[in-house]
Each structure stands twice: as C-alpha cells, then as structure tokens.
XYZ file of C-alpha atoms in Angstrom:
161
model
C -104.949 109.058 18.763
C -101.496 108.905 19.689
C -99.723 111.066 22.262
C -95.741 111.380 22.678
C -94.366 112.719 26.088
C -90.864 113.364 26.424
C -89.981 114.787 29.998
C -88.856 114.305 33.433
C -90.083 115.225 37.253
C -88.526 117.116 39.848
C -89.463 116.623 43.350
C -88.369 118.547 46.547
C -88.718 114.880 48.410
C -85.565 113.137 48.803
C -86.804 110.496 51.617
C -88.924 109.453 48.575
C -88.431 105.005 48.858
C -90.012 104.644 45.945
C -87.855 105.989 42.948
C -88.548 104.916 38.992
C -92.007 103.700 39.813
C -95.334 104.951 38.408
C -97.698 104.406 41.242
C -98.265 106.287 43.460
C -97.002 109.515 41.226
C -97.879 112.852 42.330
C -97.338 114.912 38.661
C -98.845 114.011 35.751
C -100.205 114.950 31.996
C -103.801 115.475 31.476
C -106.293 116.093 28.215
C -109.127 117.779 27.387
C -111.698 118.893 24.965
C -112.350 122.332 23.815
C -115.336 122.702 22.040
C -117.256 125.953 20.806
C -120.344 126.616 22.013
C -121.200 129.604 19.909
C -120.697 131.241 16.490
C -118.861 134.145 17.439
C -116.403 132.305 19.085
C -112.929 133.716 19.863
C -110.054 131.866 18.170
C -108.781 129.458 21.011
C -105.232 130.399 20.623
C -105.929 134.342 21.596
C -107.738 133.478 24.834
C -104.467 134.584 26.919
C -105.247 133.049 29.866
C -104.984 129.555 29.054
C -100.795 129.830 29.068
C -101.147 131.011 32.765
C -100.421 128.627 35.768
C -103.798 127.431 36.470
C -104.179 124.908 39.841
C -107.019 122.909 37.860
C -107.910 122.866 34.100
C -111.606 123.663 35.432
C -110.540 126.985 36.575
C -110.145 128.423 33.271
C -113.602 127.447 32.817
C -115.539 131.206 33.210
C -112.696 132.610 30.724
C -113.544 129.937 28.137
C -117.149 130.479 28.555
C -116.742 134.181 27.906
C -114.821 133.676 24.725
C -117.391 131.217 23.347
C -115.632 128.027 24.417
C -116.180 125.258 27.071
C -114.564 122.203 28.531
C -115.632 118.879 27.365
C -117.315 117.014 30.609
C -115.352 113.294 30.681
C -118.920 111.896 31.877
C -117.390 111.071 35.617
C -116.034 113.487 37.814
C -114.820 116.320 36.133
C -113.403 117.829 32.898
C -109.795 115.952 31.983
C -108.955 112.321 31.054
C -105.111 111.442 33.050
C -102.760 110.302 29.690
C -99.526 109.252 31.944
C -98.277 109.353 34.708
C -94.626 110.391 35.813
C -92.157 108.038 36.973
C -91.567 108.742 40.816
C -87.711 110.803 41.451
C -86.744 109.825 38.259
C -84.250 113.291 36.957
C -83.862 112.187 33.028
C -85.711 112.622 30.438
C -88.127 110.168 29.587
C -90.383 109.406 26.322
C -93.978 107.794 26.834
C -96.222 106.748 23.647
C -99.799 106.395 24.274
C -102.235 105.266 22.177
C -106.249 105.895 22.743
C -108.615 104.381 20.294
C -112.548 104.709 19.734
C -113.113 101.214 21.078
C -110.560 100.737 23.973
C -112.339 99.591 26.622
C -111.174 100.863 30.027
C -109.891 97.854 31.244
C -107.919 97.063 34.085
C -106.654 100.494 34.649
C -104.245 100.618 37.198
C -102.622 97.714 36.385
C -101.534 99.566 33.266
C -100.738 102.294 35.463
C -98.846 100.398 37.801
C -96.887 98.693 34.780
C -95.713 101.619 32.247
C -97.671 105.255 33.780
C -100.188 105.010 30.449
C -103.831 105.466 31.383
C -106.520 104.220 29.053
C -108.681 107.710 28.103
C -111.918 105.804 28.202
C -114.519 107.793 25.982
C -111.929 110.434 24.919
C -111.600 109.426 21.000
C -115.508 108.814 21.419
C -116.620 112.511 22.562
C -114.524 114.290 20.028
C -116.343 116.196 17.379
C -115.016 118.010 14.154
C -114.278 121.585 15.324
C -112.924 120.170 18.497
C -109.398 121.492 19.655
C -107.456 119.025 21.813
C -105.012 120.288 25.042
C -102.740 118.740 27.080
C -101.970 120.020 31.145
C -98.849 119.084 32.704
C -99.861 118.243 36.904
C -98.300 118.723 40.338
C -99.303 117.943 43.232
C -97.398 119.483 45.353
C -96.180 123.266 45.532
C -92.107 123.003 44.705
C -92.116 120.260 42.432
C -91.161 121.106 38.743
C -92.139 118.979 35.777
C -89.534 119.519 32.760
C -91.067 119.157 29.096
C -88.772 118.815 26.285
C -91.168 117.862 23.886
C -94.931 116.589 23.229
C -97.218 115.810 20.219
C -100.687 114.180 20.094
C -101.424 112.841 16.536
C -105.140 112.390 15.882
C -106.142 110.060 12.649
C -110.049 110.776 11.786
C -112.054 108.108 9.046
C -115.164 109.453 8.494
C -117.956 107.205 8.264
C-alpha cells in the first residue's frame, strides 16, 4: 500500500523556533477503514456528510452507522492510523511517499517520525478486507491553521492467497 502526499501547512504561529522539522507537528494526514456492516448498505460516496469539516473522523461515526457503514477500530485507541506528518512552518509544497506493508512491524516509530514525518500504519494492510473502502483525513490542531492539498493517491496491490 502506497500513499503519495503532495501539500504544504499553514500556521498562524510565527514565533514558531522550530521550522522544516517533523516533530512536534500539529497537522497531519490520517487513514481509515470503511467497512459495510449490512446488505442494504448506502453507496459510500452518497453519504454527504463525510465532505463536511468534521473535528475527529469518529464523529461521522452515527451517520455511517445509519447508512450501513462503520469505522474500522485500529485495535488501540481509536479509529485512524497517522500516515505523515507535516513539516513544521514549512509554506511549499511538499511530496511524501509512504509505503505500509502486511508484515511491517511497528518499529521504532518516532524515530521515523522524527527523521522524514512517515508513520508505520501497524495492522492497517492486515485489517483490510475485500469490500473495504480506504479514506484519508487531512488534521489540525489548532483553529486558524490551513493545510493546502494539491494532490494525493493511495495505491493498494492485493495477492490473494
């Protein structure tokens, strides 16, 4: 599974000391897992509500559930696995590949972070199921800051066994 990020962060912080770094980074991209949970299932795309500002992915939950759909649980605290991380105060666009694979272990996480922004998705590829739709959130902390998108892509390759 391969995801490609090309954007750039906006913050209303210009004390900020710690420009073109990764860590800490307040705005973010995070995945998750649609699944159906019924037959009679709503097509994902014509549940409006999901192209709304939402503050969390988990608040869309109730409007998922009532069109036959639920968020994947990531087995830890919540619903989303992070992909990357934004550079800190960095105003140009930016590209960031990640790859996730069935049997990446989770490693030493935040050096990774701390390195290149990339997080390791552990147990993403693993939870996916055929039927399974994949989305992407785009994260801010803070109330102000904008997060610029020019483009993004996630390219899934499935072997069945």
């Amino acid at each position: 599974m391969a995801w490609r990020l090309s954007d750039y962060i906006v913050t209303n912080e210009p004390y900020c000391a710690v420009t073109g770094r990764y860590h800490p980074a307040y705005s973010w991209y995070d995945a998750c897992i649609f699944r159906r949970v019924g037959a009679d299932a709503s097509d994902l795309a014509s549940v409006g509500a999901l192209g709304y500002i939402h503050r969390d992915p988990e608040d869309v939950a109730e409007i998922l559930r009532a069109a036959g759909w639920c968020l994947v649980r990531n087995g830890k605290e919540g619903c989303v696995w992070r992909v990357q991380s934004n550079r800190i105060a960095h105003g140009q666009f930016e590209t960031h590949e990640v790859a996730w694979r069935p049997e990446q272990p989770a490693g030493d996480e935040m050096r990774v972070v701390k390195e290149c922004g990339a997080w390791a998705g552990d147990g993403f590829v693993r939870m996916l199921q055929p039927g399974d739709r994949v989305g992407l959130w785009m994260r801010a902390m803070y109330p102000g800051w904008a997060n610029y998108v020019k483009e993004t892509s996630v390219e899934i390759l499935y072997e069945a066994h």
